[in-house]
XYZ file of C-alpha atoms in Angstrom:
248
model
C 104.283 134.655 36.103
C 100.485 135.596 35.379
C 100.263 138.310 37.870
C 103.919 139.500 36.246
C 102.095 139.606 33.210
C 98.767 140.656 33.969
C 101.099 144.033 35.449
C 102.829 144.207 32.272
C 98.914 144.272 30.510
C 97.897 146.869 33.101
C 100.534 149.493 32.681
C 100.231 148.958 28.796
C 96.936 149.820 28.921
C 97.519 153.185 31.328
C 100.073 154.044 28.576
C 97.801 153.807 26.148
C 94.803 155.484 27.528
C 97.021 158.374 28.685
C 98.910 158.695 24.913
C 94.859 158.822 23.605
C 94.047 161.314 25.859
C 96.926 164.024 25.172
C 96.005 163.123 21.422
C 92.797 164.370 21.779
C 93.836 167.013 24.112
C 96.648 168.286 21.721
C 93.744 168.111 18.590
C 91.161 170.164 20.926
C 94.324 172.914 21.394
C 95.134 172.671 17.550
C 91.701 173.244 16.647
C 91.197 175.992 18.795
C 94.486 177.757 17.637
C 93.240 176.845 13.638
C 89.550 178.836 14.787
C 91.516 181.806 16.298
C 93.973 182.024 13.199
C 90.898 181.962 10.997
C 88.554 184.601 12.844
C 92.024 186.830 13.384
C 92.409 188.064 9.969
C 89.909 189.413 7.000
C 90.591 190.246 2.863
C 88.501 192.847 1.493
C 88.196 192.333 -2.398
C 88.746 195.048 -5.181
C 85.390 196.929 -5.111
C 84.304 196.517 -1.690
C 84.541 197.787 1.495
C 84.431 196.229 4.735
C 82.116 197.682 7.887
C 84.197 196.586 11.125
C 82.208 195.880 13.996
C 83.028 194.942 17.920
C 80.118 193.651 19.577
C 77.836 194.595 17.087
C 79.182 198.514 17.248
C 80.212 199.694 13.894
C 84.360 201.073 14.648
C 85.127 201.622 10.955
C 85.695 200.824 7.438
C 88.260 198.606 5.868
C 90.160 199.364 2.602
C 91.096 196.623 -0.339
C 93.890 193.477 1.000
C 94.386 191.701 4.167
C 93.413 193.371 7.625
C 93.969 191.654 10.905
C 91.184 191.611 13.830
C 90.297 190.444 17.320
C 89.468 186.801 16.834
C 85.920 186.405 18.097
C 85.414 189.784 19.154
C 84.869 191.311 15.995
C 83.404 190.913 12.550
C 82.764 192.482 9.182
C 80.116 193.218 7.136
C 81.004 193.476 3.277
C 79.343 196.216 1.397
C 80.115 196.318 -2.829
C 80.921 200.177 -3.463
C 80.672 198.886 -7.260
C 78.420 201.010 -9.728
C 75.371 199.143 -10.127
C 72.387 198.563 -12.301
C 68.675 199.442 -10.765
C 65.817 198.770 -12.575
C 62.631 199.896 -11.323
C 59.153 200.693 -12.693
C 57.272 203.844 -11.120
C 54.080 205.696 -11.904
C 53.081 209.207 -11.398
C 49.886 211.894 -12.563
C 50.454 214.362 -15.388
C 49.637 218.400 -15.564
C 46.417 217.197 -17.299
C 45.557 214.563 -14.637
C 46.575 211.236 -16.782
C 48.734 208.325 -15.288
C 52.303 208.347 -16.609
C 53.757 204.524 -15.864
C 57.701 204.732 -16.658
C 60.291 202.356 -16.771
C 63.479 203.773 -15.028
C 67.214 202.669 -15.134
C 69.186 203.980 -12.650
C 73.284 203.546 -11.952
C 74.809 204.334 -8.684
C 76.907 203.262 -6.045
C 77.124 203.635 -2.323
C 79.999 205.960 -1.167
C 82.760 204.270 0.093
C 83.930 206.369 2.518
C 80.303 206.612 3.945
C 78.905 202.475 4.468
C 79.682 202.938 7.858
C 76.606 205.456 8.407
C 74.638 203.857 5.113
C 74.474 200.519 7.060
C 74.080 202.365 10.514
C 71.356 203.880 9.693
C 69.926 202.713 6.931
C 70.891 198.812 6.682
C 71.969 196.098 4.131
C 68.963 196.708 2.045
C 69.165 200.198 1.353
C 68.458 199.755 -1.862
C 64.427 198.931 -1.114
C 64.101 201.540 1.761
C 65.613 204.674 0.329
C 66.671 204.560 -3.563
C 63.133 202.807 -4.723
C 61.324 205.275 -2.530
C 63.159 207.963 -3.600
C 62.947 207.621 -7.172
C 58.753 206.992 -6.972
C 58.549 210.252 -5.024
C 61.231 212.692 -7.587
C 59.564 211.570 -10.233
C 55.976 213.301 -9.182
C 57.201 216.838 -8.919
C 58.637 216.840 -12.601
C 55.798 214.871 -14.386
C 52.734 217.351 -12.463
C 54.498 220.227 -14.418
C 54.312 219.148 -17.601
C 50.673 217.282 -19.760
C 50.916 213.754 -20.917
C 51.086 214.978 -24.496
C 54.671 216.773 -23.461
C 55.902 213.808 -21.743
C 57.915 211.633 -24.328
C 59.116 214.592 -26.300
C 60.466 216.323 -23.206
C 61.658 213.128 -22.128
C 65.871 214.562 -22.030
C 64.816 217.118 -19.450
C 62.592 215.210 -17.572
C 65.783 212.378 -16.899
C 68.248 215.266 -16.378
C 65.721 216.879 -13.870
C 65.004 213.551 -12.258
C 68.700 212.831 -11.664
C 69.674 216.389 -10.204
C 66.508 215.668 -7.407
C 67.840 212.277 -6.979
C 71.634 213.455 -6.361
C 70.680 215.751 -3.680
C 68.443 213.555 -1.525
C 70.287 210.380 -1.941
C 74.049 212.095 -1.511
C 73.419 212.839 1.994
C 72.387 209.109 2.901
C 75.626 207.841 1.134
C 74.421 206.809 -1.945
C 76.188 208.723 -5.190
C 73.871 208.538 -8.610
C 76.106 208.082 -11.451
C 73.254 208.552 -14.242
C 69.614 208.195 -14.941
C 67.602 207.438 -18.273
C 63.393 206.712 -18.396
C 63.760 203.685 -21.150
C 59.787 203.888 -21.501
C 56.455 204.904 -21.134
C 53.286 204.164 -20.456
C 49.572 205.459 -20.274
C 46.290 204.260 -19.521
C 44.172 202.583 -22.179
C 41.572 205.161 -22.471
C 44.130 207.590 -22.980
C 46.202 205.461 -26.145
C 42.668 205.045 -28.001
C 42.488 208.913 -27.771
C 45.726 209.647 -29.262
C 44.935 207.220 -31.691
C 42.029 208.478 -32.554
C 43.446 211.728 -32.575
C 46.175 210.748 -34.840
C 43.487 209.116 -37.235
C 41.282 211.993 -37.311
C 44.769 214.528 -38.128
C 45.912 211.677 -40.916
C 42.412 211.832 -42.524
C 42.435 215.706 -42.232
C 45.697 216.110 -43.654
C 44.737 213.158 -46.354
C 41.894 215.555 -47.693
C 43.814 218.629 -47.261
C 46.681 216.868 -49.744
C 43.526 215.880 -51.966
C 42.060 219.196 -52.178
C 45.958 220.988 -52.690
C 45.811 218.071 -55.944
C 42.191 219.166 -57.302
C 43.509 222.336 -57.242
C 46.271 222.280 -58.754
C 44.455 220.315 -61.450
C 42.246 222.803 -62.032
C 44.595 225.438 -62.334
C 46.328 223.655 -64.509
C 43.308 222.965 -66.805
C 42.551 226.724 -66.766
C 46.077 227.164 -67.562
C 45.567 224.772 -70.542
C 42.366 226.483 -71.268
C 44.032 229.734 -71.748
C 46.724 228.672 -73.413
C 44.435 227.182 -75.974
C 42.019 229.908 -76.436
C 45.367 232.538 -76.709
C 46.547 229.559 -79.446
C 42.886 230.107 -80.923
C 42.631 233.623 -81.337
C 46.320 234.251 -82.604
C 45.478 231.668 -85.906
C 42.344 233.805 -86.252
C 44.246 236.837 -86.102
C 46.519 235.526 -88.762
C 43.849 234.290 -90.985
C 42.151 237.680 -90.444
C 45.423 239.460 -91.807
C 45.670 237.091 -94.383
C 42.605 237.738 -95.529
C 42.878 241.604 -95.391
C 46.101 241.314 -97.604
C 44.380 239.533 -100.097
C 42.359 242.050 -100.539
């Protein structure tokens, strides 16, 4: 009866140990299906585009929705194709030799029908390696062509020629400039106590010029009054004269 029983134990125990293992063995095959489903399919979000790539080889660009890949094999690199918002802060040397420090704002967006070559050959962080550098190096060839005096009332032109350079070198590395505006300037110190002084000196010059324009006109008015009086003085003589004259 115990070795009957100590069978019965023995087989109940295979049973068991075999159920356990094609638990774990049906998990392992579940899990493995659940990592292909996942790495089989992509979504690309409104605004973006996706870089495809098969063994680290770029193959092409994916649109907006759901796109299906080789599980494992592939993967994608998500590049916004939104317009965005570029602050940046560059410097550059006037006609008359004086340090012009601007504040620029710039809007673009990388072409979407380009990110393939952008992150070829340029990479995720094109922003630092072309569109700073870019932007430090337009902004020289305007600014040496005009004097520091010129530069905030010619500051229209000097945007609208900084975006046209900026279109046609950044166009052709994928990158499309939507607009441009300098926000502010700059100069060196030396420079700001000479306009200041400058504008002192032209307030005090045009302060004596308005004072000498008022003695003036007070003194023409006094002569006027002057006149005006003595004419007054001579016309009562005149009638006293006649009167006289008629008396007699």
């Amino acid at each position: 009866m115990r070795q009957d029983f100590g069978g019965f134990g023995g087989n109940e125990r295979n049973i068991s140990g075999r159920t356990v293992t094609m638990l774990v063995a049906i998990g392992a095959v579940l899990l493995v299906l659940a990592l292909i489903l996942l790495n089989s399919y992509t979504v690309i979000e409104a605004g973006t585009r996706g870089v495809l790539k098969n063994f680290g080889q770029i193959v092409g660009i994916l649109g907006e929705g759901l796109h299906f890949r080789a599980p494992f094999v592939s993967a994608v690199t998500i590049v916004d194709v939104k317009t965005q918002r570029y602050e940046l802060n560059a410097s550059a040397a006037s006609r008359d030799l004086q340090i012009v420090s601007t504040q620029i704002v710039l809007n673009y967006r990388p072409d979407q029908l380009a990110v393939d070559t952008l992150l070829r050959e340029i990479g995720a962080d094109y922003e630092r390696r072309i569109v700073d550098p870019a932007v430090q190096e337009a902004l020289k060839a305007p600014a040496a062509n005009i004097t520091s005096r010129e530069v905030i009332p010619k500051r229209p032109l000097g945007s609208s020629v900084l975006q046209d350079v900026l279109v046609s070198r950044l166009v052709s590395r994928g990158v499309i400039v939507k607009s441009l505006a300098i926000t502010e300037f700059n100069f060196s110190e030396e420079f700001t106590r000479a306009i200041e002084s400058k504008q002192v000196a032209e307030q005090d010059a045009l302060r004596a010029e308005n004072e000498l324009r008022r003695a003036q006109i007070d003194a023409q008015q006094q002569i006027a009054r002057a006149e005006a009086e003595a004419k007054a003085r001579i016309a009562v003589a005149q009638a006293e004269a006649e009167a006289l004259r008629l008396q007699r």
